Amino acid sequence: MNGQDAYGPAPDAAAIEVIARDTIARLPAAFAAHLGDVLLLIEEEADDETLAALGIEHPLDLTGLYHGRPLGEKSSMESGALPDRIHLYRQAILVEWVETGVRLDDLVRHVTIHEIGHHFGLSDDDMHALEDAVVD
């Protein structure tokens, strides 16, 4: 029996999306109210263009990404911009899950909140506080 067998079948994109959406549903109301237009996308891995833009060589090194402008930088004068997006990359999440032994729901929650934090322009400390608020 190898290490992957101990985990059973790898969770599919739908299973990861359920955890991410549950995380979003648990956010304090002040945060949740400002996420209505943000798209949540579960993808297998980051594309080459995204990796190149971030200077990342391997797609398994990126578990999530926020595409958009933080709320504090937006202007009411902007129009025609693509909606903000949170990308969760399933393959990288699964590799980190197996390598670290962190529970999958904890890992997906962490990545989701980290990307939401970018939407709000939060510091790492603020992201950790938000994550603690969601867990409680």
GROMACS .gro file of N, CA and C in nm:
model
  408
    1MET      N    1   0.085  -0.118   0.000
    1MET     CA    2   0.000   0.000   0.000
    1MET      C    3   0.089   0.123   0.000
    2ASN      N    4   0.067   0.214  -0.094
    2ASN     CA    5   0.148   0.337  -0.097
    2ASN      C    6   0.075   0.447  -0.020
    3GLY      N    7   0.140   0.562  -0.004
    3GLY     CA    8   0.085   0.673   0.074
    3GLY      C    9  -0.047   0.725   0.022
    4GLN      N   10  -0.067   0.724  -0.109
    4GLN     CA   11  -0.193   0.774  -0.164
    4GLN      C   12  -0.309   0.681  -0.129
    5ASP      N   13  -0.284   0.551  -0.124
    5ASP     CA   14  -0.391   0.457  -0.093
    5ASP      C   15  -0.451   0.485   0.045
    6ALA      N   16  -0.369   0.534   0.137
    6ALA     CA   17  -0.419   0.561   0.271
    6ALA      C   18  -0.523   0.672   0.271
    7TYR      N   19  -0.522   0.756   0.169
    7TYR     CA   20  -0.615   0.868   0.161
    7TYR      C   21  -0.741   0.833   0.084
    8GLY      N   22  -0.741   0.721   0.013
    8GLY     CA   23  -0.855   0.687  -0.071
    8GLY      C   24  -0.848   0.766  -0.201
    9PRO      N   25  -0.957   0.768  -0.275
    9PRO     CA   26  -0.956   0.840  -0.403
    9PRO      C   27  -0.935   0.990  -0.381
   10ALA      N   28  -0.865   1.051  -0.474
   10ALA     CA   29  -0.841   1.196  -0.464
   10ALA      C   30  -0.973   1.270  -0.478
   11PRO      N   31  -0.998   1.368  -0.393
   11PRO     CA   32  -1.120   1.448  -0.404
   11PRO      C   33  -1.124   1.520  -0.539
   12ASP      N   34  -1.242   1.524  -0.597
   12ASP     CA   35  -1.257   1.592  -0.725
   12ASP      C   36  -1.280   1.742  -0.702
   13ALA      N   37  -1.291   1.814  -0.812
   13ALA     CA   38  -1.309   1.959  -0.804
   13ALA      C   39  -1.435   1.996  -0.727
   14ALA      N   40  -1.540   1.918  -0.743
   14ALA     CA   41  -1.665   1.948  -0.673
   14ALA      C   42  -1.648   1.938  -0.522
   15ALA      N   43  -1.571   1.841  -0.475
   15ALA     CA   44  -1.549   1.826  -0.331
   15ALA      C   45  -1.470   1.945  -0.276
   16ILE      N   46  -1.372   1.991  -0.351
   16ILE     CA   47  -1.295   2.108  -0.308
   16ILE      C   48  -1.381   2.233  -0.310
   17GLU      N   49  -1.467   2.244  -0.409
   17GLU     CA   50  -1.557   2.360  -0.417
   17GLU      C   51  -1.653   2.363  -0.297
   18VAL      N   52  -1.703   2.248  -0.256
   18VAL     CA   53  -1.793   2.243  -0.140
   18VAL      C   54  -1.722   2.298  -0.016
   19ILE      N   55  -1.596   2.259   0.005
   19ILE     CA   56  -1.522   2.309   0.121
   19ILE      C   57  -1.500   2.459   0.109
   20ALA      N   58  -1.463   2.506  -0.010
   20ALA     CA   59  -1.438   2.650  -0.030
   20ALA      C   60  -1.566   2.730  -0.008
   21ARG      N   61  -1.677   2.683  -0.062
   21ARG     CA   62  -1.804   2.756  -0.045
   21ARG      C   63  -1.851   2.754   0.100
   22ASP      N   64  -1.826   2.644   0.170
   22ASP     CA   65  -1.859   2.639   0.312
   22ASP      C   66  -1.775   2.741   0.389
   23THR      N   67  -1.650   2.754   0.350
   23THR     CA   68  -1.562   2.854   0.412
   23THR      C   69  -1.619   2.994   0.391
   24ILE      N   70  -1.658   3.023   0.269
   24ILE     CA   71  -1.714   3.155   0.236
   24ILE      C   72  -1.842   3.179   0.315
   25ALA      N   73  -1.924   3.076   0.328
   25ALA     CA   74  -2.050   3.090   0.402
   25ALA      C   75  -2.027   3.120   0.550
   26ARG      N   76  -1.912   3.082   0.602
   26ARG     CA   77  -1.882   3.103   0.744
   26ARG      C   78  -1.813   3.236   0.772
   27LEU      N   79  -1.784   3.313   0.669
   27LEU     CA   80  -1.718   3.441   0.688
   27LEU      C   81  -1.807   3.537   0.767
   28PRO      N   82  -1.746   3.624   0.845
   28PRO     CA   83  -1.825   3.728   0.911
   28PRO      C   84  -1.902   3.809   0.805
   29ALA      N   85  -2.020   3.854   0.840
   29ALA     CA   86  -2.109   3.923   0.746
   29ALA      C   87  -2.041   4.041   0.677
   30ALA      N   88  -1.955   4.112   0.748
   30ALA     CA   89  -1.888   4.229   0.688
   30ALA      C   90  -1.802   4.190   0.569
   31PHE      N   91  -1.749   4.068   0.570
   31PHE     CA   92  -1.670   4.021   0.457
   31PHE      C   93  -1.759   3.961   0.350
   32ALA      N   94  -1.849   3.875   0.391
   32ALA     CA   95  -1.935   3.805   0.296
   32ALA      C   96  -2.013   3.902   0.208
   33ALA      N   97  -2.051   4.016   0.263
   33ALA     CA   98  -2.130   4.114   0.188
   33ALA      C   99  -2.056   4.170   0.067
   34HIS      N  100  -1.924   4.160   0.068
   34HIS     CA  101  -1.844   4.217  -0.041
   34HIS      C  102  -1.785   4.111  -0.133
   35LEU      N  103  -1.838   3.990  -0.130
   35LEU     CA  104  -1.787   3.883  -0.215
   35LEU      C  105  -1.886   3.839  -0.321
   36GLY      N  106  -2.000   3.904  -0.329
   36GLY     CA  107  -2.106   3.861  -0.420
   36GLY      C  108  -2.066   3.854  -0.566
   37ASP      N  109  -1.978   3.942  -0.610
   37ASP     CA  110  -1.939   3.944  -0.751
   37ASP      C  111  -1.808   3.872  -0.778
   38VAL      N  112  -1.747   3.814  -0.677
   38VAL     CA  113  -1.621   3.743  -0.694
   38VAL      C  114  -1.652   3.599  -0.736
   39LEU      N  115  -1.589   3.557  -0.846
   39LEU     CA  116  -1.609   3.421  -0.895
   39LEU      C  117  -1.514   3.326  -0.825
   40LEU      N  118  -1.561   3.208  -0.792
   40LEU     CA  119  -1.478   3.102  -0.736
   40LEU      C  120  -1.460   2.997  -0.845
   41LEU      N  121  -1.335   2.972  -0.881
   41LEU     CA  122  -1.304   2.876  -0.986
   41LEU      C  123  -1.212   2.768  -0.932
   42ILE      N  124  -1.250   2.643  -0.953
   42ILE     CA  125  -1.165   2.531  -0.914
   42ILE      C  126  -1.109   2.474  -1.044
   43GLU      N  127  -0.978   2.480  -1.055
   43GLU     CA  128  -0.911   2.435  -1.178
   43GLU      C  129  -0.809   2.329  -1.142
   44GLU      N  130  -0.771   2.249  -1.239
   44GLU     CA  131  -0.673   2.143  -1.213
   44GLU      C  132  -0.537   2.201  -1.175
   45GLU      N  133  -0.490   2.298  -1.252
   45GLU     CA  134  -0.363   2.364  -1.220
   45GLU      C  135  -0.356   2.497  -1.293
   46ALA      N  136  -0.265   2.581  -1.249
   46ALA     CA  137  -0.248   2.712  -1.312
   46ALA      C  138  -0.193   2.695  -1.453
   47ASP      N  139  -0.237   2.783  -1.542
   47ASP     CA  140  -0.187   2.776  -1.680
   47ASP      C  141  -0.048   2.837  -1.690
   48ASP      N  142   0.018   2.811  -1.803
   48ASP     CA  143   0.156   2.857  -1.824
   48ASP      C  144   0.168   3.009  -1.816
   49GLU      N  145   0.070   3.080  -1.869
   49GLU     CA  146   0.074   3.226  -1.867
   49GLU      C  147   0.071   3.280  -1.724
   50THR      N  148  -0.014   3.223  -1.641
   50THR     CA  149  -0.023   3.264  -1.500
   50THR      C  150   0.108   3.234  -1.428
   51LEU      N  151   0.161   3.115  -1.449
   51LEU     CA  152   0.286   3.077  -1.383
   51LEU      C  153   0.400   3.170  -1.425
   52ALA      N  154   0.408   3.199  -1.554
   52ALA     CA  155   0.515   3.287  -1.604
   52ALA      C  156   0.502   3.427  -1.543
   53ALA      N  157   0.379   3.479  -1.535
   53ALA     CA  158   0.356   3.613  -1.480
   53ALA      C  159   0.399   3.621  -1.333
   54LEU      N  160   0.387   3.510  -1.262
   54LEU     CA  161   0.422   3.508  -1.120
   54LEU      C  162   0.566   3.461  -1.095
   55GLY      N  163   0.634   3.419  -1.202
   55GLY     CA  164   0.770   3.368  -1.186
   55GLY      C  165   0.775   3.233  -1.116
   56ILE      N  166   0.672   3.154  -1.134
   56ILE     CA  167   0.664   3.021  -1.075
   56ILE      C  168   0.690   2.919  -1.183
   57GLU      N  169   0.781   2.827  -1.156
   57GLU     CA  170   0.822   2.731  -1.259
   57GLU      C  171   0.730   2.610  -1.271
   58HIS      N  172   0.674   2.565  -1.161
   58HIS     CA  173   0.597   2.440  -1.164
   58HIS      C  174   0.454   2.464  -1.116
   59PRO      N  175   0.354   2.413  -1.187
   59PRO     CA  176   0.215   2.438  -1.148
   59PRO      C  177   0.177   2.382  -1.011
   60LEU      N  178   0.250   2.285  -0.960
   60LEU     CA  179   0.218   2.230  -0.829
   60LEU      C  180   0.268   2.318  -0.715
   61ASP      N  181   0.333   2.429  -0.751
   61ASP     CA  182   0.380   2.524  -0.650
   61ASP      C  183   0.279   2.636  -0.623
   62LEU      N  184   0.164   2.632  -0.688
   62LEU     CA  185   0.063   2.737  -0.671
   62LEU      C  186  -0.072   2.673  -0.638
   63THR      N  187  -0.118   2.693  -0.514
   63THR     CA  188  -0.244   2.633  -0.470
   63THR      C  189  -0.364   2.723  -0.495
   64GLY      N  190  -0.341   2.854  -0.502
   64GLY     CA  191  -0.453   2.945  -0.522
   64GLY      C  192  -0.403   3.079  -0.571
   65LEU      N  193  -0.496   3.157  -0.628
   65LEU     CA  194  -0.461   3.288  -0.681
   65LEU      C  195  -0.584   3.376  -0.685
   66TYR      N  196  -0.565   3.501  -0.646
   66TYR     CA  197  -0.670   3.602  -0.661
   66TYR      C  198  -0.636   3.688  -0.781
   67HIS      N  199  -0.729   3.698  -0.875
   67HIS     CA  200  -0.718   3.787  -0.991
   67HIS      C  201  -0.817   3.900  -0.972
   68GLY      N  202  -0.767   4.020  -0.964
   68GLY     CA  203  -0.854   4.136  -0.950
   68GLY      C  204  -0.781   4.247  -0.878
   69ARG      N  205  -0.856   4.349  -0.846
   69ARG     CA  206  -0.800   4.461  -0.771
   69ARG      C  207  -0.863   4.459  -0.632
   70PRO      N  208  -0.780   4.474  -0.529
   70PRO     CA  209  -0.836   4.478  -0.393
   70PRO      C  210  -0.941   4.588  -0.382
   71LEU      N  211  -1.038   4.566  -0.297
   71LEU     CA  212  -1.150   4.659  -0.282
   71LEU      C  213  -1.104   4.803  -0.259
   72GLY      N  214  -1.004   4.824  -0.179
   72GLY     CA  215  -0.957   4.958  -0.148
   72GLY      C  216  -0.895   5.031  -0.266
   73GLU      N  217  -0.866   4.958  -0.374
   73GLU     CA  218  -0.804   5.018  -0.492
   73GLU      C  219  -0.904   5.038  -0.606
   74LYS      N  220  -1.027   4.997  -0.586
   74LYS     CA  221  -1.127   5.008  -0.692
   74LYS      C  222  -1.187   5.147  -0.698
   75SER      N  223  -1.236   5.180  -0.817
   75SER     CA  224  -1.299   5.310  -0.838
   75SER      C  225  -1.437   5.289  -0.897
   76SER      N  226  -1.529   5.373  -0.861
   76SER     CA  227  -1.663   5.366  -0.919
   76SER      C  228  -1.662   5.407  -1.065
   77MET      N  229  -1.552   5.464  -1.110
   77MET     CA  230  -1.541   5.509  -1.249
   77MET      C  231  -1.499   5.395  -1.343
   78GLU      N  232  -1.458   5.281  -1.287
   78GLU     CA  233  -1.416   5.168  -1.369
   78GLU      C  234  -1.537   5.100  -1.430
   79SER      N  235  -1.522   5.061  -1.555
   79SER     CA  236  -1.627   4.982  -1.618
   79SER      C  237  -1.563   4.887  -1.717
   80GLY      N  238  -1.631   4.780  -1.744
   80GLY     CA  239  -1.584   4.684  -1.842
   80GLY      C  240  -1.475   4.591  -1.793
   81ALA      N  241  -1.439   4.598  -1.666
   81ALA     CA  242  -1.336   4.510  -1.614
   81ALA      C  243  -1.394   4.370  -1.592
   82LEU      N  244  -1.308   4.271  -1.606
   82LEU     CA  245  -1.350   4.135  -1.576
   82LEU      C  246  -1.384   4.124  -1.428
   83PRO      N  247  -1.473   4.034  -1.391
   83PRO     CA  248  -1.502   4.017  -1.248
   83PRO      C  249  -1.379   3.963  -1.175
   84ASP      N  250  -1.367   3.997  -1.049
   84ASP     CA  251  -1.260   3.942  -0.967
   84ASP      C  252  -1.281   3.791  -0.956
   85ARG      N  253  -1.170   3.719  -0.947
   85ARG     CA  254  -1.177   3.572  -0.946
   85ARG      C  255  -1.082   3.516  -0.841
   86ILE      N  256  -1.130   3.414  -0.774
   86ILE     CA  257  -1.045   3.334  -0.687
   86ILE      C  258  -1.030   3.198  -0.753
   87HIS      N  259  -0.905   3.163  -0.781
   87HIS     CA  260  -0.873   3.034  -0.842
   87HIS      C  261  -0.814   2.943  -0.735
   88LEU      N  262  -0.867   2.824  -0.723
   88LEU     CA  263  -0.807   2.721  -0.639
   88LEU      C  264  -0.760   2.611  -0.734
   89TYR      N  265  -0.636   2.569  -0.717
   89TYR     CA  266  -0.575   2.473  -0.808
   89TYR      C  267  -0.569   2.336  -0.742
   90ARG      N  268  -0.657   2.248  -0.789
   90ARG     CA  269  -0.681   2.119  -0.727
   90ARG      C  270  -0.554   2.033  -0.714
   91GLN      N  271  -0.479   2.019  -0.821
   91GLN     CA  272  -0.361   1.931  -0.816
   91GLN      C  273  -0.260   1.978  -0.712
   92ALA      N  274  -0.233   2.108  -0.707
   92ALA     CA  275  -0.137   2.161  -0.610
   92ALA      C  276  -0.190   2.145  -0.468
   93ILE      N  277  -0.319   2.164  -0.449
   93ILE     CA  278  -0.379   2.145  -0.317
   93ILE      C  279  -0.365   1.999  -0.274
   94LEU      N  280  -0.391   1.907  -0.365
   94LEU     CA  281  -0.381   1.765  -0.331
   94LEU      C  282  -0.238   1.725  -0.296
   95VAL      N  283  -0.141   1.778  -0.370
   95VAL     CA  284  -0.001   1.747  -0.341
   95VAL      C  285   0.036   1.801  -0.202
   96GLU      N  286  -0.003   1.924  -0.172
   96GLU     CA  287   0.028   1.981  -0.040
   96GLU      C  288  -0.043   1.902   0.070
   97TRP      N  289  -0.164   1.859   0.044
   97TRP     CA  290  -0.241   1.779   0.140
   97TRP      C  291  -0.165   1.651   0.175
   98VAL      N  292  -0.118   1.580   0.073
   98VAL     CA  293  -0.048   1.454   0.095
   98VAL      C  294   0.088   1.479   0.161
   99GLU      N  295   0.160   1.582   0.114
   99GLU     CA  296   0.294   1.608   0.167
   99GLU      C  297   0.293   1.657   0.311
  100THR      N  298   0.192   1.733   0.349
  100THR     CA  299   0.192   1.794   0.483
  100THR      C  300   0.110   1.716   0.585
  101GLY      N  301   0.014   1.637   0.539
  101GLY     CA  302  -0.073   1.566   0.631
  101GLY      C  303  -0.179   1.655   0.694
  102VAL      N  304  -0.187   1.781   0.652
  102VAL     CA  305  -0.291   1.872   0.700
  102VAL      C  306  -0.425   1.821   0.649
  103ARG      N  307  -0.528   1.831   0.730
  103ARG     CA  308  -0.662   1.788   0.685
  103ARG      C  309  -0.701   1.868   0.561
  104LEU      N  310  -0.765   1.802   0.466
  104LEU     CA  311  -0.801   1.867   0.340
  104LEU      C  312  -0.891   1.988   0.363
  105ASP      N  313  -0.990   1.976   0.451
  105ASP     CA  314  -1.079   2.091   0.473
  105ASP      C  315  -1.003   2.208   0.534
  106ASP      N  316  -0.906   2.182   0.622
  106ASP     CA  317  -0.826   2.290   0.679
  106ASP      C  318  -0.739   2.356   0.572
  107LEU      N  319  -0.682   2.276   0.485
  107LEU     CA  320  -0.597   2.330   0.379
  107LEU      C  321  -0.677   2.413   0.280
  108VAL      N  322  -0.790   2.362   0.234
  108VAL     CA  323  -0.873   2.437   0.140
  108VAL      C  324  -0.924   2.565   0.205
  109ARG      N  325  -0.964   2.557   0.331
  109ARG     CA  326  -1.008   2.676   0.403
  109ARG      C  327  -0.896   2.780   0.408
  110HIS      N  328  -0.775   2.736   0.439
  110HIS     CA  329  -0.660   2.826   0.447
  110HIS      C  330  -0.634   2.894   0.312
  111VAL      N  331  -0.631   2.819   0.206
  111VAL     CA  332  -0.604   2.876   0.073
  111VAL      C  333  -0.717   2.970   0.032
  112THR      N  334  -0.840   2.931   0.056
  112THR     CA  335  -0.955   3.014   0.021
  112THR      C  336  -0.950   3.147   0.095
  113ILE      N  337  -0.926   3.143   0.224
  113ILE     CA  338  -0.921   3.266   0.303
  113ILE      C  339  -0.802   3.352   0.262
  114HIS      N  340  -0.692   3.290   0.230
  114HIS     CA  341  -0.576   3.367   0.186
  114HIS      C  342  -0.610   3.446   0.060
  115GLU      N  343  -0.677   3.383  -0.035
  115GLU     CA  344  -0.713   3.451  -0.160
  115GLU      C  345  -0.820   3.557  -0.135
  116ILE      N  346  -0.915   3.528  -0.049
  116ILE     CA  347  -1.015   3.628  -0.010
  116ILE      C  348  -0.945   3.747   0.055
  117GLY      N  349  -0.845   3.720   0.134
  117GLY     CA  350  -0.768   3.826   0.198
  117GLY      C  351  -0.707   3.921   0.097
  118HIS      N  352  -0.661   3.868  -0.015
  118HIS     CA  353  -0.607   3.955  -0.121
  118HIS      C  354  -0.716   4.045  -0.178
  119HIS      N  355  -0.837   3.993  -0.189
  119HIS     CA  356  -0.949   4.073  -0.239
  119HIS      C  357  -0.972   4.195  -0.150
  120PHE      N  358  -0.954   4.176  -0.020
  120PHE     CA  359  -0.975   4.285   0.076
  120PHE      C  360  -0.848   4.364   0.106
  121GLY      N  361  -0.735   4.321   0.049
  121GLY     CA  362  -0.609   4.390   0.075
  121GLY      C  363  -0.558   4.368   0.217
  122LEU      N  364  -0.587   4.253   0.275
  122LEU     CA  365  -0.549   4.222   0.413
  122LEU      C  366  -0.402   4.184   0.424
  123SER      N  367  -0.346   4.209   0.541
  123SER     CA  368  -0.211   4.162   0.573
  123SER      C  369  -0.219   4.013   0.607
  124ASP      N  370  -0.103   3.948   0.615
  124ASP     CA  371  -0.100   3.808   0.654
  124ASP      C  372  -0.159   3.788   0.794
  125ASP      N  373  -0.129   3.880   0.886
  125ASP     CA  374  -0.185   3.869   1.021
  125ASP      C  375  -0.337   3.879   1.019
  126ASP      N  376  -0.390   3.971   0.938
  126ASP     CA  377  -0.535   3.985   0.926
  126ASP      C  378  -0.597   3.861   0.864
  127MET      N  379  -0.528   3.800   0.768
  127MET     CA  380  -0.578   3.676   0.706
  127MET      C  381  -0.586   3.565   0.809
  128HIS      N  382  -0.484   3.555   0.894
  128HIS     CA  383  -0.484   3.452   0.999
  128HIS      C  384  -0.598   3.477   1.098
  129ALA      N  385  -0.623   3.601   1.132
  129ALA     CA  386  -0.733   3.634   1.223
  129ALA      C  387  -0.867   3.597   1.158
  130LEU      N  388  -0.882   3.624   1.030
  130LEU     CA  389  -1.005   3.589   0.959
  130LEU      C  390  -1.022   3.438   0.955
  131GLU      N  391  -0.915   3.368   0.931
  131GLU     CA  392  -0.921   3.221   0.930
  131GLU      C  393  -0.963   3.169   1.068
  132ASP      N  394  -0.909   3.227   1.174
  132ASP     CA  395  -0.950   3.187   1.309
  132ASP      C  396  -1.098   3.215   1.332
  133ALA      N  397  -1.149   3.325   1.279
  133ALA     CA  398  -1.292   3.361   1.295
  133ALA      C  399  -1.382   3.261   1.224
  134VAL      N  400  -1.336   3.209   1.111
  134VAL     CA  401  -1.415   3.113   1.034
  134VAL      C  402  -1.417   2.978   1.103
  135VAL      N  403  -1.307   2.940   1.166
  135VAL     CA  404  -1.297   2.811   1.233
  135VAL      C  405  -1.381   2.808   1.360
  136ASP      N  406  -1.386   2.920   1.432
  136ASP     CA  407  -1.459   2.923   1.560
  136ASP      C  408  -1.606   2.897   1.547
   0.00000   0.00000   0.00000
